[in-house]
PDB file of C-alpha atoms and ligand atoms in Angstrom:
ATOM      1  CA  UNK A   1       4.512   3.714  -5.735  1.00 81.00           C
ATOM      2  CA  UNK A   2       0.852   4.058  -5.373  1.00 87.00           C
ATOM      3  CA  UNK A   3      -0.654   7.132  -3.321  1.00 94.00           C
ATOM      4  CA  UNK A   4      -3.998   7.698  -2.199  1.00 97.00           C
ATOM      5  CA  UNK A   5      -4.867  11.529  -1.786  1.00 98.00           C
ATOM      6  CA  UNK A   6      -7.917  12.564   0.762  1.00 98.00           C
ATOM      7  CA  UNK A   7      -8.284  16.037  -0.001  1.00 97.00           C
ATOM      8  CA  UNK A   8     -11.818  17.928  -0.150  1.00 96.00           C
ATOM      9  CA  UNK A   9     -10.539  21.014  -1.657  1.00 94.00           C
ATOM     10  CA  UNK A  10     -10.534  20.055  -5.530  1.00 95.00           C
ATOM     11  CA  UNK A  11      -8.315  22.413  -6.883  1.00 93.00           C
ATOM     12  CA  UNK A  12      -5.625  21.515  -4.106  1.00 93.00           C
ATOM     13  CA  UNK A  13      -6.287  17.811  -4.832  1.00 95.00           C
ATOM     14  CA  UNK A  14      -5.931  18.287  -8.631  1.00 95.00           C
ATOM     15  CA  UNK A  15      -2.835  20.319  -8.190  1.00 95.00           C
ATOM     16  CA  UNK A  16      -0.790  17.936  -5.748  1.00 95.00           C
ATOM     17  CA  UNK A  17      -2.072  15.156  -8.193  1.00 96.00           C
ATOM     18  CA  UNK A  18      -0.486  16.451 -11.364  1.00 95.00           C
ATOM     19  CA  UNK A  19       2.657  17.217  -9.291  1.00 95.00           C
ATOM     20  CA  UNK A  20       2.843  13.574  -7.812  1.00 94.00           C
ATOM     21  CA  UNK A  21       1.926  12.156 -11.512  1.00 91.00           C
ATOM     22  CA  UNK A  22       4.977  14.121 -12.772  1.00 91.00           C
ATOM     23  CA  UNK A  23       7.369  12.407  -9.883  1.00 89.00           C
ATOM     24  CA  UNK A  24       5.972   9.232 -11.151  1.00 83.00           C
ATOM     25  CA  UNK A  25       3.810   8.291  -8.560  1.00 86.00           C
ATOM     26  CA  UNK A  26       0.596   6.907  -9.300  1.00 86.00           C
ATOM     27  CA  UNK A  27      -2.255   8.481  -7.826  1.00 93.00           C
ATOM     28  CA  UNK A  28      -5.756   7.817  -6.497  1.00 94.00           C
ATOM     29  CA  UNK A  29      -8.143  10.607  -5.310  1.00 96.00           C
ATOM     30  CA  UNK A  30     -10.907  10.571  -2.693  1.00 97.00           C
ATOM     31  CA  UNK A  31     -12.868  14.104  -1.793  1.00 97.00           C
ATOM     32  CA  UNK A  32     -14.316  12.897   1.408  1.00 97.00           C
ATOM     33  CA  UNK A  33     -13.511  10.980   4.449  1.00 97.00           C
ATOM     34  CA  UNK A  34     -15.907   7.971   4.209  1.00 97.00           C
ATOM     35  CA  UNK A  35     -14.682   7.363   0.372  1.00 97.00           C
ATOM     36  CA  UNK A  36     -11.202   8.078   1.986  1.00 97.00           C
ATOM     37  CA  UNK A  37     -11.449   5.421   4.543  1.00 97.00           C
ATOM     38  CA  UNK A  38     -12.905   2.788   2.017  1.00 95.00           C
ATOM     39  CA  UNK A  39      -9.855   3.142  -0.157  1.00 94.00           C
ATOM     40  CA  UNK A  40      -7.549   3.340   2.292  1.00 95.00           C
ATOM     41  CA  UNK A  41      -9.026  -0.103   3.934  1.00 92.00           C
ATOM     42  CA  UNK A  42      -8.227  -2.060   0.735  1.00 87.00           C
ATOM     43  CA  UNK A  43      -4.324  -1.750   1.729  1.00 83.00           C
ATOM     44  CA  UNK A  44      -3.413  -1.559  -1.809  1.00 84.00           C
ATOM     45  CA  UNK A  45      -1.655   1.807  -1.270  1.00 89.00           C
ATOM     46  CA  UNK A  46       2.031   2.598  -0.252  1.00 88.00           C
ATOM     47  CA  UNK A  47       1.375   5.969   1.231  1.00 94.00           C
ATOM     48  CA  UNK A  48      -1.701   7.631   2.377  1.00 97.00           C
ATOM     49  CA  UNK A  49      -1.899  11.478   2.197  1.00 97.00           C
ATOM     50  CA  UNK A  50      -4.873  12.397   4.297  1.00 96.00           C
ATOM     51  CA  UNK A  51      -6.258  16.287   5.090  1.00 94.00           C
ATOM     52  CA  UNK A  52      -7.575  16.698   8.783  1.00 92.00           C
ATOM     53  CA  UNK A  53     -10.597  18.496   7.788  1.00 91.00           C
ATOM     54  CA  UNK A  54     -12.528  16.163   5.564  1.00 94.00           C
ATOM     55  CA  UNK A  55     -16.313  16.492   5.131  1.00 97.00           C
ATOM     56  CA  UNK A  56     -18.384  13.153   6.075  1.00 96.00           C
ATOM     57  CA  UNK A  57     -15.391  12.186   8.424  1.00 96.00           C
ATOM     58  CA  UNK A  58     -12.012  13.874   9.660  1.00 94.00           C
ATOM     59  CA  UNK A  59      -8.846  12.656   8.670  1.00 94.00           C
ATOM     60  CA  UNK A  60      -7.793  11.627  12.351  1.00 93.00           C
ATOM     61  CA  UNK A  61     -11.069   9.473  12.389  1.00 95.00           C
ATOM     62  CA  UNK A  62     -10.264   7.980   9.130  1.00 97.00           C
ATOM     63  CA  UNK A  63      -6.918   7.281  10.496  1.00 96.00           C
ATOM     64  CA  UNK A  64      -7.461   5.871  13.958  1.00 95.00           C
ATOM     65  CA  UNK A  65      -9.926   3.366  11.980  1.00 95.00           C
ATOM     66  CA  UNK A  66      -7.548   2.483   9.673  1.00 94.00           C
ATOM     67  CA  UNK A  67      -5.251   1.597  12.245  1.00 91.00           C
ATOM     68  CA  UNK A  68      -8.151  -0.395  14.325  1.00 91.00           C
ATOM     69  CA  UNK A  69      -8.513  -2.060  11.038  1.00 89.00           C
ATOM     70  CA  UNK A  70      -5.141  -3.226  10.968  1.00 85.00           C
ATOM     71  CA  UNK A  71      -4.085  -1.419   8.228  1.00 87.00           C
ATOM     72  CA  UNK A  72      -0.410  -0.205   8.172  1.00 84.00           C
ATOM     73  CA  UNK A  73       0.136   2.066   5.336  1.00 90.00           C
ATOM     74  CA  UNK A  74       2.046   4.965   6.057  1.00 93.00           C
ATOM     75  CA  UNK A  75       0.156   7.931   6.789  1.00 95.00           C
ATOM     76  CA  UNK A  76       1.035  11.724   6.098  1.00 95.00           C
ATOM     77  CA  UNK A  77      -1.453  14.346   7.641  1.00 93.00           C
ATOM     78  CA  UNK A  78      -2.183  17.701   5.985  1.00 90.00           C
ATOM     79  CA  UNK A  79      -3.843  20.449   7.730  1.00 81.00           C
ATOM     80  CA  UNK A  80      -4.425  24.119   7.351  1.00 74.00           C
ATOM     81  CA  UNK A  81      -4.225  24.575  11.181  1.00 62.00           C
ATOM     82  CA  UNK A  82      -0.446  24.580  12.308  1.00 63.00           C
ATOM     83  CA  UNK A  83      -1.847  24.229  16.008  1.00 67.00           C
ATOM     84  CA  UNK A  84       0.238  22.105  17.915  1.00 69.00           C
ATOM     85  CA  UNK A  85      -2.597  20.064  19.548  1.00 74.00           C
ATOM     86  CA  UNK A  86      -3.457  18.934  16.036  1.00 75.00           C
ATOM     87  CA  UNK A  87      -0.226  17.695  15.518  1.00 76.00           C
ATOM     88  CA  UNK A  88      -0.002  15.900  18.594  1.00 78.00           C
ATOM     89  CA  UNK A  89      -3.395  14.272  18.089  1.00 82.00           C
ATOM     90  CA  UNK A  90      -2.762  13.306  14.718  1.00 82.00           C
ATOM     91  CA  UNK A  91       0.712  11.580  15.743  1.00 81.00           C
ATOM     92  CA  UNK A  92      -0.872   9.630  18.716  1.00 84.00           C
ATOM     93  CA  UNK A  93      -3.779   8.532  16.233  1.00 86.00           C
ATOM     94  CA  UNK A  94      -1.106   6.626  14.204  1.00 87.00           C
ATOM     95  CA  UNK A  95       0.037   9.088  11.873  1.00 91.00           C
ATOM     96  CA  UNK A  96       3.793   8.913  10.495  1.00 91.00           C
ATOM     97  CA  UNK A  97       4.437  12.456   9.290  1.00 91.00           C
ATOM     98  CA  UNK A  98       2.614  15.815   9.315  1.00 89.00           C
ATOM     99  CA  UNK A  99       2.270  18.861   6.800  1.00 90.00           C
ATOM    100  CA  UNK A 100       1.008  22.119   7.481  1.00 88.00           C
ATOM    101  CA  UNK A 101      -0.751  23.840   4.799  1.00 86.00           C
ATOM    102  CA  UNK A 102       0.107  25.500   2.543  1.00 87.00           C
ATOM    103  CA  UNK A 103       3.220  23.523   1.699  1.00 89.00           C
ATOM    104  CA  UNK A 104       5.853  23.611  -0.672  1.00 92.00           C
ATOM    105  CA  UNK A 105       5.665  20.945  -3.337  1.00 94.00           C
ATOM    106  CA  UNK A 106       9.184  20.359  -2.913  1.00 93.00           C
ATOM    107  CA  UNK A 107       8.315  19.627   0.791  1.00 94.00           C
ATOM    108  CA  UNK A 108       5.628  17.219   0.259  1.00 95.00           C
ATOM    109  CA  UNK A 109       7.931  15.230  -2.284  1.00 95.00           C
ATOM    110  CA  UNK A 110      10.735  15.214   0.156  1.00 93.00           C
ATOM    111  CA  UNK A 111       8.265  13.857   2.814  1.00 93.00           C
ATOM    112  CA  UNK A 112       6.949  11.352   0.160  1.00 93.00           C
ATOM    113  CA  UNK A 113      10.321   9.889  -0.618  1.00 90.00           C
ATOM    114  CA  UNK A 114      11.232   9.704   3.164  1.00 89.00           C
ATOM    115  CA  UNK A 115       7.825   7.673   4.054  1.00 89.00           C
ATOM    116  CA  UNK A 116       8.998   5.309   1.076  1.00 83.00           C
ATOM    117  CA  UNK A 117      12.283   4.730   2.155  1.00 78.00           C
ATOM    118  CA  UNK A 118      11.283   4.173   5.839  1.00 73.00           C
ATOM    119  CA  UNK A 119       9.230   1.005   4.371  1.00 66.00           C
ATOM    120  CA  UNK A 120      11.796  -0.123   2.323  1.00 62.00           C
ATOM    121  CA  UNK A 121      14.109  -0.012   5.690  1.00 61.00           C
ATOM    122  CA  UNK A 122      11.905  -2.610   7.064  1.00 60.00           C
ATOM    123  CA  UNK A 123      13.581  -4.935   4.556  1.00 62.00           C
ATOM    124  CA  UNK A 124      17.424  -4.726   4.326  1.00 62.00           C
ATOM    125  CA  UNK A 125      18.590  -4.947   0.746  1.00 69.00           C
ATOM    126  CA  UNK A 126      15.215  -5.363  -0.342  1.00 73.00           C
ATOM    127  CA  UNK A 127      14.826  -8.766   0.558  1.00 84.00           C
ATOM    128  CA  UNK A 128      11.657  -9.946   2.063  1.00 85.00           C
ATOM    129  CA  UNK A 129      11.649 -12.805   4.434  1.00 87.00           C
ATOM    130  CA  UNK A 130       8.783 -14.791   6.096  1.00 89.00           C
ATOM    131  CA  UNK A 131       8.873 -18.205   7.965  1.00 88.00           C
ATOM    132  CA  UNK A 132      12.029 -19.571   6.346  1.00 89.00           C
ATOM    133  CA  UNK A 133      11.887 -18.236   2.822  1.00 93.00           C
ATOM    134  CA  UNK A 134      13.255 -15.360   1.600  1.00 93.00           C
ATOM    135  CA  UNK A 135      12.112 -13.210  -1.677  1.00 92.00           C
ATOM    136  CA  UNK A 136      14.854 -11.434  -3.594  1.00 90.00           C
ATOM    137  CA  UNK A 137      12.380  -9.183  -5.922  1.00 85.00           C
ATOM    138  CA  UNK A 138      15.357  -7.825  -7.876  1.00 83.00           C
ATOM    139  CA  UNK A 139      16.798 -11.099  -8.920  1.00 90.00           C
ATOM    140  CA  UNK A 140      13.201 -13.083  -8.503  1.00 94.00           C
ATOM    141  CA  UNK A 141      14.855 -15.606  -6.513  1.00 95.00           C
ATOM    142  CA  UNK A 142      12.596 -17.427  -3.633  1.00 96.00           C
ATOM    143  CA  UNK A 143      15.168 -19.110  -1.325  1.00 95.00           C
ATOM    144  CA  UNK A 144      14.602 -21.434   1.678  1.00 93.00           C
ATOM    145  CA  UNK A 145      16.814 -23.468   3.681  1.00 89.00           C
ATOM    146  CA  UNK A 146      16.043 -26.512   1.268  1.00 89.00           C
ATOM    147  CA  UNK A 147      16.530 -24.931  -2.212  1.00 92.00           C
ATOM    148  CA  UNK A 148      16.188 -21.787  -4.482  1.00 95.00           C
ATOM    149  CA  UNK A 149      13.979 -21.568  -7.524  1.00 97.00           C
ATOM    150  CA  UNK A 150      13.598 -18.520  -9.799  1.00 96.00           C
ATOM    151  CA  UNK A 151      10.145 -16.941  -9.908  1.00 96.00           C
ATOM    152  CA  UNK A 152       8.192 -14.858 -12.976  1.00 95.00           C
ATOM    153  CA  UNK A 153       7.745 -11.030 -12.421  1.00 92.00           C
ATOM    154  CA  UNK A 154       4.146 -11.526 -11.657  1.00 93.00           C
ATOM    155  CA  UNK A 155       4.645 -14.641  -9.274  1.00 95.00           C
ATOM    156  CA  UNK A 156       7.414 -12.075  -7.502  1.00 94.00           C
ATOM    157  CA  UNK A 157       5.112  -9.338  -7.271  1.00 91.00           C
ATOM    158  CA  UNK A 158       1.969 -11.649  -5.529  1.00 95.00           C
ATOM    159  CA  UNK A 159       4.414 -13.298  -3.250  1.00 95.00           C
ATOM    160  CA  UNK A 160       5.743  -9.743  -2.456  1.00 91.00           C
ATOM    161  CA  UNK A 161       1.820  -8.609  -1.526  1.00 89.00           C
ATOM    162  CA  UNK A 162       1.401 -11.662   0.786  1.00 92.00           C
ATOM    163  CA  UNK A 163       4.631 -11.314   2.709  1.00 90.00           C
ATOM    164  CA  UNK A 164       3.970  -7.610   3.280  1.00 82.00           C
ATOM    165  CA  UNK A 165       0.122  -8.178   3.970  1.00 82.00           C
ATOM    166  CA  UNK A 166       1.587 -10.047   7.126  1.00 77.00           C
ATOM    167  CA  UNK A 167      -0.774 -12.757   7.415  1.00 83.00           C
ATOM    168  CA  UNK A 168      -3.639 -10.751   6.687  1.00 85.00           C
ATOM    169  CA  UNK A 169      -6.121 -11.679   3.603  1.00 91.00           C
ATOM    170  CA  UNK A 170      -5.441 -10.020   0.497  1.00 91.00           C
ATOM    171  CA  UNK A 171      -8.270 -10.241  -2.091  1.00 91.00           C
ATOM    172  CA  UNK A 172      -8.005 -10.813  -5.981  1.00 90.00           C
ATOM    173  CA  UNK A 173      -8.939  -7.577  -6.845  1.00 87.00           C
ATOM    174  CA  UNK A 174      -6.612  -5.876  -4.819  1.00 88.00           C
ATOM    175  CA  UNK A 175      -4.165  -8.063  -6.350  1.00 91.00           C
ATOM    176  CA  UNK A 176      -5.277  -7.386  -9.676  1.00 89.00           C
ATOM    177  CA  UNK A 177      -5.062  -3.483  -8.528  1.00 83.00           C
ATOM    178  CA  UNK A 178      -1.381  -3.674  -7.849  1.00 83.00           C
ATOM    179  CA  UNK A 179      -0.427  -5.940 -10.478  1.00 84.00           C
ATOM    180  CA  UNK A 180      -2.367  -4.404 -13.419  1.00 82.00           C
ATOM    181  CA  UNK A 181      -3.629  -1.272 -12.313  1.00 75.00           C
ATOM    182  CA  UNK A 182      -6.997  -0.173 -12.270  1.00 66.00           C
ATOM    183  CA  UNK A 183      -7.414   0.090 -16.042  1.00 64.00           C
ATOM    184  CA  UNK A 184      -7.021  -3.555 -17.105  1.00 70.00           C
ATOM    185  CA  UNK A 185      -8.784  -6.444 -18.567  1.00 76.00           C
ATOM    186  CA  UNK A 186      -6.902  -8.853 -16.428  1.00 76.00           C
ATOM    187  CA  UNK A 187      -9.201 -11.397 -14.750  1.00 80.00           C
ATOM    188  CA  UNK A 188      -9.590 -13.707 -11.794  1.00 80.00           C
ATOM    189  CA  UNK A 189      -8.538 -16.311 -13.760  1.00 84.00           C
ATOM    190  CA  UNK A 190      -5.015 -14.647 -14.355  1.00 88.00           C
ATOM    191  CA  UNK A 191      -4.486 -14.509 -10.537  1.00 92.00           C
ATOM    192  CA  UNK A 192      -5.487 -17.933 -10.214  1.00 93.00           C
ATOM    193  CA  UNK A 193      -2.772 -19.109 -12.678  1.00 94.00           C
ATOM    194  CA  UNK A 194       0.235 -17.219 -11.305  1.00 95.00           C
ATOM    195  CA  UNK A 195      -1.144 -18.172  -7.645  1.00 96.00           C
ATOM    196  CA  UNK A 196      -1.084 -21.942  -8.636  1.00 96.00           C
ATOM    197  CA  UNK A 197       2.335 -21.892 -10.271  1.00 97.00           C
ATOM    198  CA  UNK A 198       3.529 -19.878  -6.868  1.00 97.00           C
ATOM    199  CA  UNK A 199       2.266 -22.329  -4.820  1.00 97.00           C
ATOM    200  CA  UNK A 200       4.306 -25.012  -6.859  1.00 97.00           C
ATOM    201  CA  UNK A 201       7.331 -22.993  -6.353  1.00 97.00           C
ATOM    202  CA  UNK A 202       7.092 -22.752  -2.810  1.00 97.00           C
ATOM    203  CA  UNK A 203       6.463 -26.637  -2.642  1.00 96.00           C
ATOM    204  CA  UNK A 204       9.685 -26.830  -5.099  1.00 96.00           C
ATOM    205  CA  UNK A 205      11.858 -25.356  -2.195  1.00 96.00           C
ATOM    206  CA  UNK A 206       9.692 -27.051   0.644  1.00 94.00           C
ATOM    207  CA  UNK A 207       8.597 -23.795   2.118  1.00 93.00           C
ATOM    208  CA  UNK A 208       7.163 -23.936   5.765  1.00 91.00           C
ATOM    209  CA  UNK A 209       4.476 -21.597   4.360  1.00 93.00           C
ATOM    210  CA  UNK A 210       1.967 -22.139   1.684  1.00 94.00           C
ATOM    211  CA  UNK A 211      -0.787 -19.656   0.023  1.00 96.00           C
ATOM    212  CA  UNK A 212      -4.294 -20.530   1.793  1.00 95.00           C
ATOM    213  CA  UNK A 213      -7.436 -19.685  -0.464  1.00 94.00           C
ATOM    214  CA  UNK A 214      -9.900 -18.291   1.787  1.00 91.00           C
ATOM    215  CA  UNK A 215     -13.702 -18.557   0.053  1.00 89.00           C
ATOM    216  CA  UNK A 216     -15.002 -15.480  -1.454  1.00 87.00           C
ATOM    217  CA  UNK A 217     -12.150 -13.388   0.508  1.00 89.00           C
ATOM    218  CA  UNK A 218      -9.268 -14.096  -0.936  1.00 93.00           C
ATOM    219  CA  UNK A 219      -5.634 -15.247  -0.325  1.00 95.00           C
ATOM    220  CA  UNK A 220      -3.261 -15.552   2.874  1.00 95.00           C
ATOM    221  CA  UNK A 221       0.266 -16.536   3.502  1.00 95.00           C
ATOM    222  CA  UNK A 222       0.895 -19.056   6.324  1.00 93.00           C
ATOM    223  CA  UNK A 223       3.131 -21.030   7.854  1.00 87.00           C
TER     224      UNK A 223
HETATM  225 CA1   CA B   1     -10.063  19.989   3.782  1.00 93.34          CA
END
């Protein structure tokens, strides 16, 4: 699970980063609101942990802009202030949960687990469905009313990203970052090969949807 932590107090950010990494999360840090927003808008994160008091752009403004842009990534807001009005403002702006600083790491971890679960609850049994096709990421089976076929792990991951992005275009860079991570020599051509094979398999099961290429932008799965 990939987490974006937006926190300007570096010693807190780095301490939390250590704890999260120890608990098998992958973590990227942003130290101000503007950069945090840029990162969050990439849509590659599973959860955003967002401080409220931030330089350049405060956390609530970041959150509002994320939601306005259609980014539905769960957000856990952090604040030094435990004032009730901050909590209300944050939740109204689209936060999924709220944690007052200083917090205990165990509580942070518990809340992240809860947010991770909430995302998975959208898809019972881990099966993802879109316009008559179903993907089981555990068995790699792609199923439609007209047939089924087995995907490779990479094809399954790409299809999962496309389904989860809910008819929003997803860029090649995002796919590379999600599938291979930042430190990678994977190239655009790797994505193109997997995408081409995925398209063939969607045709093979007579899917009512297909992957469209949006020139210079990325890919979108549509009916
Ligand atoms: Ca702060």
